[in-house]
Short mmCIF file of C-alpha atoms and ligand atoms in Angstrom, two decimals:
data_model
loop_
_atom_site.label_atom_id
_atom_site.label_comp_id
_atom_site.label_asym_id
_atom_site.label_seq_id
_atom_site.Cartn_x
_atom_site.Cartn_y
_atom_site.Cartn_z
CA MET A 1 124.44 153.09 148.03
CA THR A 2 121.40 154.21 146.85
CA THR A 3 117.33 152.87 146.60
CA LEU A 4 116.42 155.23 143.83
CA SER A 5 117.57 154.61 140.34
CA TYR A 6 119.90 157.07 138.53
CA ASP A 7 116.93 158.33 136.08
CA GLN A 8 114.71 158.60 139.37
CA LEU A 9 117.66 160.85 140.84
CA ARG A 10 117.75 162.89 137.68
CA ALA A 11 113.99 163.48 137.52
CA LEU A 12 113.83 164.45 141.26
CA ASP A 13 116.66 166.83 140.47
CA ALA A 14 114.73 168.37 137.17
CA ARG A 15 111.63 168.73 139.02
CA HIS A 16 112.96 170.45 142.24
CA VAL A 17 116.79 171.65 141.78
CA TRP A 18 117.57 174.76 140.68
CA HIS A 19 120.80 174.82 139.70
CA PRO A 20 123.31 178.14 139.94
CA PHE A 21 124.60 180.11 137.07
CA THR A 22 122.44 177.84 134.79
CA GLN A 23 119.57 178.55 132.21
CA ALA A 24 117.81 175.36 132.48
CA ALA A 25 115.79 175.97 129.60
CA THR A 26 118.46 175.19 127.31
CA ALA A 27 121.68 173.70 129.21
CA PRO A 28 122.04 170.12 128.94
CA PRO A 29 120.70 168.09 132.00
CA PRO A 30 123.26 168.27 134.69
CA ILE A 31 125.91 165.23 135.05
CA LEU A 32 124.95 162.94 137.95
CA ALA A 33 128.22 162.31 139.94
CA LEU A 34 128.62 159.00 141.78
CA GLY A 35 131.67 160.02 143.28
CA ALA A 36 135.28 161.32 142.84
CA LYS A 37 138.95 160.69 144.14
CA GLY A 38 141.74 162.68 143.20
CA ALA A 39 141.30 164.74 139.77
CA THR A 40 138.94 162.36 138.37
CA ILE A 41 134.91 162.63 138.90
CA TYR A 42 133.14 159.57 138.60
CA GLY A 43 129.33 160.24 136.52
CA ALA A 44 126.43 157.86 136.61
CA ASP A 45 126.91 158.10 132.47
CA GLY A 46 129.79 155.89 132.96
CA ARG A 47 132.39 158.75 132.29
CA GLU A 48 135.07 159.91 134.30
CA TYR A 49 135.57 163.60 133.94
CA LEU A 50 139.22 165.37 134.79
CA ASP A 51 138.13 168.04 136.98
CA MET A 52 140.26 170.93 135.21
CA VAL A 53 138.14 173.63 137.51
CA SER A 54 138.91 172.19 140.66
CA SER A 55 135.21 172.09 141.16
CA TRP A 56 134.59 175.80 140.92
CA TRP A 57 138.51 176.57 142.48
CA VAL A 58 137.74 174.85 145.60
CA ASN A 59 139.59 171.83 145.37
CA LEU A 60 143.45 171.65 146.30
CA HIS A 61 144.47 168.33 147.37
CA GLY A 62 141.72 165.83 144.99
CA HIS A 63 138.61 165.01 145.68
CA GLY A 64 137.91 162.35 148.53
CA ASN A 65 141.24 162.89 149.93
CA GLU A 66 141.53 160.97 153.09
CA ALA A 67 143.48 162.85 155.43
CA ILE A 68 140.93 165.64 155.11
CA ALA A 69 138.04 163.32 155.25
CA ALA A 70 139.30 161.90 158.67
CA ALA A 71 140.02 165.28 160.00
CA ILE A 72 136.50 166.43 159.68
CA ALA A 73 135.23 162.60 161.06
CA GLU A 74 137.06 162.91 164.05
CA GLN A 75 136.29 166.34 164.58
CA ALA A 76 132.33 165.49 164.19
CA MET A 77 132.74 163.31 167.08
CA ARG A 78 134.33 166.03 169.29
CA LEU A 79 132.33 168.99 168.51
CA GLU A 80 130.44 169.50 165.28
CA GLN A 81 129.12 173.07 165.98
CA VAL A 82 129.18 175.49 168.56
CA ILE A 83 127.77 179.13 168.61
CA PHE A 84 130.64 181.40 168.27
CA ALA A 85 129.91 184.48 170.38
CA ASP A 86 131.05 183.91 174.14
CA PHE A 87 132.58 180.72 173.14
CA THR A 88 135.75 179.33 171.05
CA HIS A 89 137.16 176.19 170.34
CA GLU A 90 140.53 174.35 169.00
CA PRO A 91 140.41 174.17 165.47
CA ALA A 92 139.31 177.75 165.50
CA ALA A 93 142.02 179.18 167.90
CA ARG A 94 144.76 176.80 165.85
CA LEU A 95 143.58 177.72 162.47
CA ALA A 96 143.63 181.37 162.74
CA ASP A 97 147.16 181.18 164.34
CA ARG A 98 147.99 178.89 161.48
CA VAL A 99 147.21 181.35 158.61
CA CYS A 100 148.26 184.60 160.18
CA ARG A 101 151.84 183.03 160.52
CA LEU A 102 151.59 182.18 156.61
CA LEU A 103 150.23 185.70 155.78
CA PRO A 104 152.92 188.59 155.97
CA GLY A 105 153.22 191.59 158.07
CA ASP A 106 150.59 192.19 161.03
CA LEU A 107 147.42 190.66 159.36
CA ASP A 108 146.85 189.03 162.58
CA ARG A 109 142.98 189.37 163.25
CA VAL A 110 140.54 186.30 161.60
CA PHE A 111 136.94 186.83 161.09
CA PHE A 112 135.38 183.78 160.33
CA SER A 113 132.55 183.58 157.57
CA ASP A 114 130.76 180.78 155.14
CA ASP A 115 132.12 181.76 151.49
CA GLY A 116 133.78 184.09 149.51
CA SER A 117 130.70 186.42 149.02
CA THR A 118 130.37 186.91 152.87
CA ALA A 119 134.19 187.40 153.41
CA ILE A 120 133.95 190.32 150.95
CA GLU A 121 130.98 191.72 152.63
CA VAL A 122 132.75 191.34 155.94
CA ALA A 123 135.93 192.93 154.88
CA MET A 124 133.81 196.02 153.24
CA LYS A 125 131.56 196.39 156.70
CA ILE A 126 135.01 196.27 158.53
CA ALA A 127 136.49 198.95 156.14
CA ARG A 128 133.73 201.17 156.88
CA GLN A 129 133.16 200.99 160.36
CA TYR A 130 136.70 201.29 160.75
CA TRP A 131 136.26 204.86 159.46
CA SER A 132 132.94 205.53 161.38
CA ASN A 133 134.69 204.23 164.56
CA GLN A 134 137.40 207.07 164.44
CA GLY A 135 134.53 209.92 163.32
CA SER A 136 135.73 209.82 159.40
CA ASP A 137 133.01 209.67 156.98
CA ARG A 138 135.12 208.16 154.50
CA ARG A 139 132.32 205.88 152.49
CA VAL A 140 133.44 205.28 148.73
CA PHE A 141 135.00 202.14 147.43
CA VAL A 142 137.06 201.83 144.84
CA ALA A 143 137.03 198.81 142.46
CA PHE A 144 139.07 197.61 139.31
CA ASP A 145 137.38 197.03 135.96
CA GLY A 146 136.45 193.42 135.56
CA GLY A 147 136.82 192.72 138.96
CA TYR A 148 134.46 190.06 140.98
CA HIS A 149 134.00 189.65 144.16
CA GLY A 150 130.72 187.44 144.75
CA ASP A 151 126.72 187.51 144.44
CA THR A 152 126.13 189.51 147.42
CA VAL A 153 124.71 192.79 147.45
CA GLY A 154 127.98 194.29 148.46
CA ALA A 155 130.07 192.16 146.45
CA MET A 156 127.92 192.73 143.43
CA SER A 157 128.51 196.32 144.10
CA ALA A 158 132.17 195.95 144.02
CA GLY A 159 131.96 193.87 141.21
CA ARG A 160 129.31 195.42 139.08
CA SER A 161 131.82 196.31 135.95
CA SER A 162 131.88 192.55 135.51
CA GLY A 163 128.51 192.47 133.41
CA PHE A 164 126.72 190.12 135.42
CA PHE A 165 124.60 191.95 137.35
CA GLY A 166 122.09 194.13 135.13
CA ALA A 167 118.91 192.43 136.47
CA TRP A 168 120.07 194.10 140.24
CA GLU A 169 121.47 197.36 139.15
CA ASN A 170 119.17 199.61 140.84
CA MET A 171 120.02 197.45 144.14
CA LEU A 172 123.79 198.05 144.22
CA PHE A 173 125.59 201.06 145.71
CA PRO A 174 128.03 203.21 143.66
CA VAL A 175 131.64 202.61 143.41
CA GLU A 176 134.52 204.19 141.33
CA VAL A 177 136.32 201.67 138.94
CA ALA A 178 139.61 202.11 137.84
CA PRO A 179 140.87 200.49 134.76
CA PHE A 180 142.71 197.07 135.28
CA PRO A 181 145.79 196.82 133.20
CA ALA A 182 145.78 192.63 131.95
CA THR A 183 148.78 191.53 130.90
CA TRP A 184 149.99 188.05 129.27
CA ASP A 185 153.47 186.06 128.47
CA GLY A 186 155.61 188.54 126.50
CA ASP A 187 152.99 191.53 126.52
CA ASP A 188 154.43 194.93 127.76
CA ALA A 189 151.81 196.30 130.14
CA ALA A 190 153.76 199.30 131.08
CA THR A 191 151.39 201.92 128.99
CA ARG A 192 148.53 200.32 130.36
CA GLU A 193 149.37 200.66 133.84
CA ALA A 194 150.53 203.96 133.71
CA GLN A 195 146.96 205.04 132.58
CA ALA A 196 145.62 202.87 135.15
CA LEU A 197 147.34 204.41 137.50
CA ALA A 198 146.38 207.80 136.21
CA VAL A 199 142.58 207.19 136.63
CA LEU A 200 143.16 206.00 140.37
CA ASP A 201 145.05 209.25 140.88
CA GLU A 202 142.04 211.16 139.44
CA ILE A 203 139.62 209.25 141.49
CA PHE A 204 141.62 209.84 144.49
CA ASP A 205 141.85 213.65 143.56
CA ARG A 206 138.27 213.51 143.23
CA ASN A 207 137.54 211.83 146.25
CA ARG A 208 140.05 213.12 148.56
CA ASP A 209 139.41 211.92 152.33
CA ARG A 210 136.07 210.34 151.25
CA ILE A 211 137.72 206.79 149.89
CA ALA A 212 136.95 203.71 152.88
CA ALA A 213 138.82 201.25 150.46
CA LEU A 214 140.29 200.14 147.59
CA ILE A 215 139.44 196.33 146.51
CA ILE A 216 141.20 194.00 144.43
CA GLU A 217 141.63 190.59 142.98
CA PRO A 218 145.80 190.42 143.16
CA LEU A 219 147.87 189.22 140.19
CA ILE A 220 144.61 187.22 138.99
CA GLN A 221 141.08 188.55 138.16
CA GLY A 222 139.35 185.19 138.29
CA ALA A 223 135.58 185.19 137.06
CA ALA A 224 136.81 188.10 134.72
CA GLY A 225 138.62 185.58 132.47
CA MET A 226 141.76 184.78 134.35
CA ARG A 227 143.12 188.20 133.92
CA MET A 228 146.16 188.92 135.18
CA CYS A 229 148.17 191.71 136.32
CA ARG A 230 152.12 192.32 137.15
CA PRO A 231 153.25 192.45 140.68
CA GLU A 232 154.75 195.97 139.92
CA PHE A 233 151.11 197.11 139.41
CA LEU A 234 149.75 195.92 142.77
CA GLN A 235 152.68 197.39 144.31
CA ALA A 236 152.13 201.12 142.73
CA VAL A 237 148.00 200.55 143.83
CA ALA A 238 149.20 199.93 147.41
CA ALA A 239 151.51 202.57 147.41
CA ARG A 240 149.19 205.40 146.29
CA ALA A 241 146.44 203.72 148.84
CA GLN A 242 149.03 204.38 151.55
CA ALA A 243 149.68 208.08 150.20
CA ALA A 244 145.72 208.49 150.21
CA GLY A 245 145.87 207.09 153.45
CA THR A 246 142.92 204.56 152.83
CA LEU A 247 142.42 200.60 153.17
CA LEU A 248 143.33 198.18 150.74
CA ILE A 249 141.28 194.70 150.34
CA PHE A 250 142.85 192.29 148.53
CA ASP A 251 140.26 189.55 147.28
CA GLU A 252 142.18 186.34 147.40
CA VAL A 253 139.17 183.77 147.41
CA MET A 254 140.67 182.17 144.16
CA THR A 255 144.18 183.55 144.47
CA GLY A 256 144.83 182.14 147.93
CA PHE A 257 146.42 178.72 149.29
CA GLY A 258 149.12 178.28 146.41
CA ARG A 259 147.28 178.75 143.09
CA THR A 260 149.35 181.50 142.20
CA GLY A 261 152.51 179.27 143.03
CA ALA A 262 153.08 181.12 146.24
CA HIS A 263 150.91 180.43 149.49
CA PHE A 264 149.30 183.96 148.70
CA ALA A 265 149.42 185.98 145.76
CA CYS A 266 150.11 189.05 148.27
CA LEU A 267 153.32 187.30 148.92
CA LYS A 268 153.80 186.81 145.35
CA ALA A 269 153.69 190.73 144.82
CA GLY A 270 155.26 191.74 147.61
CA VAL A 271 152.38 193.75 149.29
CA THR A 272 150.67 193.44 152.45
CA PRO A 273 147.15 194.91 152.22
CA ASP A 274 145.17 196.09 155.03
CA LEU A 275 142.29 193.31 154.66
CA ILE A 276 142.38 189.91 152.88
CA CYS A 277 139.58 187.87 152.15
CA LEU A 278 140.30 183.71 151.81
CA SER A 279 137.65 181.20 151.25
CA LYS A 280 137.83 178.81 148.24
CA GLY A 281 140.77 176.39 148.63
CA LEU A 282 140.49 177.01 152.48
CA THR A 283 139.37 173.77 153.57
CA GLY A 284 140.89 172.09 150.60
CA GLY A 285 137.73 171.84 148.64
CA PHE A 286 135.64 169.50 151.48
CA LEU A 287 133.41 172.60 153.16
CA PRO A 288 132.45 176.12 153.09
CA MET A 289 134.37 178.59 155.17
CA SER A 290 135.70 181.70 154.54
CA LEU A 291 138.24 184.11 156.55
CA THR A 292 138.56 188.02 156.55
CA VAL A 293 142.18 188.74 158.21
CA ALA A 294 142.70 192.25 159.31
CA ARG A 295 145.73 193.90 160.09
CA GLU A 296 146.09 194.28 164.08
CA GLU A 297 145.54 198.10 164.14
CA ILE A 298 142.05 198.09 162.35
CA TYR A 299 141.05 195.37 165.21
CA GLN A 300 141.98 197.92 167.66
CA ALA A 301 139.87 200.43 166.21
CA PHE A 302 136.89 198.81 167.03
CA LEU A 303 137.79 198.24 170.89
CA GLY A 304 135.97 200.30 173.52
CA PRO A 305 133.19 200.59 176.19
CA ASP A 306 130.55 201.29 173.44
CA LEU A 307 128.82 198.14 172.15
CA LEU A 308 128.39 200.06 169.43
CA LYS A 309 131.54 200.31 168.32
CA ALA A 310 132.41 196.42 167.84
CA PHE A 311 131.72 194.64 164.72
CA LEU A 312 128.19 193.61 165.19
CA HIS A 313 128.04 191.23 162.78
CA GLY A 314 127.95 187.10 162.27
CA HIS A 315 126.59 183.91 160.53
CA SER A 316 125.05 181.04 162.49
CA TYR A 317 127.82 178.76 161.37
CA THR A 318 130.51 181.14 162.10
CA ALA A 319 133.76 179.28 162.62
CA ASN A 320 132.25 175.97 162.29
CA PRO A 321 134.75 173.15 163.67
CA LEU A 322 134.51 171.09 160.66
CA GLY A 323 135.13 173.62 158.40
CA CYS A 324 138.19 174.41 160.77
CA ALA A 325 139.38 171.19 161.06
CA ALA A 326 139.46 170.41 157.25
CA GLY A 327 141.41 173.66 156.85
CA LEU A 328 143.87 172.29 159.41
CA ALA A 329 144.41 169.51 157.21
CA SER A 330 144.59 170.76 154.41
CA LEU A 331 147.17 173.39 155.04
CA ASP A 332 149.16 170.15 156.46
CA LEU A 333 149.07 168.95 152.82
CA LEU A 334 150.15 172.31 151.54
CA GLU A 335 152.67 172.97 153.01
CA ALA A 336 154.27 169.59 152.87
CA PRO A 337 157.07 169.22 150.07
CA ALA A 338 155.13 166.87 148.18
CA CYS A 339 152.43 169.17 147.38
CA GLN A 340 154.85 172.22 146.61
CA GLY A 341 156.33 170.10 144.22
CA ARG A 342 153.12 169.36 142.51
CA ILE A 343 152.49 173.14 142.18
CA ARG A 344 155.64 173.67 140.50
CA ALA A 345 155.23 170.36 138.36
CA ILE A 346 151.80 171.81 136.96
CA GLU A 347 153.70 175.12 136.23
CA ASP A 348 156.34 173.42 134.32
CA ILE A 349 153.72 171.49 132.56
CA HIS A 350 151.30 174.83 131.36
CA ARG A 351 154.77 176.75 130.68
CA GLN A 352 155.75 173.75 128.22
CA ARG A 353 152.28 173.01 126.71
CA LEU A 354 150.78 176.22 126.35
CA PRO A 355 153.63 178.00 123.81
CA ASP A 356 153.10 174.49 121.79
CA LEU A 357 149.08 174.98 121.81
CA MET A 358 149.69 178.69 120.65
CA ALA A 359 151.77 177.39 117.83
CA ARG A 360 149.68 174.88 116.43
CA HIS A 361 146.28 177.08 116.80
CA ARG A 362 147.28 180.74 115.30
CA GLN A 363 143.71 182.00 116.38
CA LEU A 364 144.50 182.14 119.93
CA ILE A 365 145.97 185.27 121.71
CA GLN A 366 147.27 186.21 125.35
CA PRO A 367 148.89 182.99 126.73
CA ARG A 368 149.33 183.39 130.29
CA VAL A 369 150.83 181.50 133.35
CA CYS A 370 150.40 182.22 136.87
CA GLY A 371 151.81 179.25 139.19
CA THR A 372 148.81 176.25 138.57
CA ILE A 373 146.90 178.46 136.69
CA ALA A 374 147.04 178.73 132.58
CA ALA A 375 144.85 180.65 130.22
CA PHE A 376 144.61 181.85 126.84
CA THR A 377 142.09 183.75 124.66
CA LEU A 378 139.61 182.59 121.56
CA PRO A 379 138.84 185.81 120.40
CA GLY A 380 135.21 186.83 119.48
CA GLN A 381 133.24 184.17 121.74
CA GLY A 382 131.29 186.12 124.52
CA TYR A 383 129.65 184.84 127.57
CA GLY A 384 126.93 182.33 126.53
CA SER A 385 128.01 182.55 123.06
CA ALA A 386 127.52 179.19 120.61
CA VAL A 387 131.11 178.02 120.71
CA SER A 388 131.81 178.28 124.47
CA ALA A 389 128.64 176.37 124.74
CA ARG A 390 129.82 173.80 122.24
CA LEU A 391 133.58 173.70 123.58
CA LYS A 392 131.88 172.86 127.16
CA LYS A 393 130.24 170.15 125.59
CA ASP A 394 133.11 168.83 123.60
CA PHE A 395 135.47 168.83 126.38
CA LEU A 396 133.05 166.74 128.61
CA GLU A 397 132.74 164.16 125.62
CA ASN A 398 136.25 164.07 126.09
CA GLY A 399 135.95 163.49 129.54
CA VAL A 400 137.35 166.70 130.78
CA LEU A 401 135.59 169.08 132.72
CA MET A 402 136.61 172.92 131.58
CA ARG A 403 134.24 175.87 131.41
CA PRO A 404 135.31 178.51 129.25
CA LEU A 405 134.73 181.92 130.42
CA GLY A 406 133.63 183.92 127.89
CA ASP A 407 136.46 183.90 125.23
CA VAL A 408 138.95 182.47 127.94
CA LEU A 409 139.89 179.02 127.80
CA TYR A 410 141.78 178.15 131.29
CA LEU A 411 143.25 174.99 133.41
CA LEU A 412 143.06 175.20 136.98
CA PRO A 413 143.48 171.78 138.24
CA PRO A 414 143.86 170.48 141.82
CA TYR A 415 147.28 170.07 142.94
CA CYS A 416 147.71 166.23 142.93
CA ILE A 417 146.88 165.90 139.50
CA GLU A 418 149.28 163.91 138.02
CA ASP A 419 151.56 164.79 134.88
CA SER A 420 149.98 162.18 132.62
CA GLN A 421 146.64 163.43 133.61
CA LEU A 422 147.16 166.85 133.01
CA HIS A 423 149.09 166.17 129.61
CA ARG A 424 145.94 164.53 128.94
CA ALA A 425 143.77 167.78 129.44
CA TRP A 426 146.13 169.71 127.26
CA ASP A 427 146.03 167.00 124.23
CA THR A 428 142.12 167.26 124.75
CA VAL A 429 142.31 171.25 124.72
CA ASP A 430 144.35 170.57 121.27
CA PHE A 431 142.18 167.87 119.91
CA VAL A 432 138.86 169.93 120.74
CA LEU A 433 140.20 173.28 119.50
CA SER A 434 141.49 171.36 115.97
CA ARG A 435 137.50 170.16 115.10
CA LEU A 436 136.42 173.80 116.02
C1 LIG B 1 134.28 183.12 143.98
C2 LIG B 1 134.89 184.30 144.35
C3 LIG B 1 134.24 185.05 145.48
C4 LIG B 1 132.85 184.59 145.43
O1 LIG B 1 133.25 183.28 146.39
P1 LIG B 1 131.50 182.33 146.68
O2 LIG B 1 132.35 181.60 147.70
O3 LIG B 1 131.15 181.99 145.53
O4 LIG B 1 130.91 183.19 147.44
C5 LIG B 1 134.58 186.40 145.53
N1 LIG B 1 135.83 186.74 144.93
C6 LIG B 1 136.65 186.19 144.27
C7 LIG B 1 137.90 186.74 143.13
C8 LIG B 1 136.02 184.55 143.69
O5 LIG B 1 136.85 184.49 142.68
#
């Protein structure tokens, strides 16, 4: 396969590569991945790793999925890329149609971009221009405490309360931040929800006719530590957004494509937003691509004789045909009964194993499960804490890829994972915790 030795490859990486979210001065060297199949990643160290983070939440049907690989190869022989202004192509038109059919209401207009962050930038820019096209000065964005929306400037601004962006604080624009009433199994969140809604009401009062949009990760805040909220809360937020005449943006970059058990969190919550951002699972984890889907009425506000009323935004690889082909193949798999059965089986195993784990490790708190995601909190370990680094290392040494989010441990497997593999992951969590 390669003419270089593994050590030579590691040396090249150490000399020239800058890894994301990594303090290279203290982090262990990266694991050299030779390949991956299903839920398993094969390391050059001879180890096998169960991918319990779905490779940063992107992988749905397992690594090396042959149907998706074949769809990409076939598309590459036909049309690998074409400029997406003045041109269109079959996989883009079909993917847009397919996604709109799955989404609720008149979420019928698809804007393609490249990753979750750009999908958010697009949604925020559309929201702002939707108002200015109509002569309105609505420009304030409302976000929720702990929300994470990506690493570009608009997305960082919306996610500034996540606490990751201190170095860039003076590059960000102000947003209003409402509390997020995080909840867990057996918890009664009603009081926290009422408090959050009271703050939201106060924000609306203070910014009458100035709010462009609310942005929220529906049902689960991912990067904040798999913090979950009840559908009732989203319904109340949507009702307030509607009453205030402002737009509602759902960031379903992580929750989309089956993660919460439903195809999309908005369906599970019974709320139709005005704009929805999709990315991570879109191509089944094969290629970077994202969609910002708008309600038809929003699109209509950009039409007219004036070029400057159009949405003058785009990226070099907008609607890349290979990504679209991967997305279509991934949707075929996602909608098949076999995959839906796996999604239910994963949730069943989570719901069986998590209470068990809580009973055996009394220091754990706030157990929570939503669809294929299970999480719990090990109190007192902040981001970058020694315990969280040690846990990550212990999991890897036991053949499981898990990355604690601060004091939160979570399991977010690809849907193809076998029962026995998922049980092994839970056994490993139990084992590693018992050695702490
Ligand atoms: C990952 C993520 C993003 C950013 O997506 P990228 O592809 O990393 O740019 C945005 N929102 C949510 C909810 C995410 O989980």
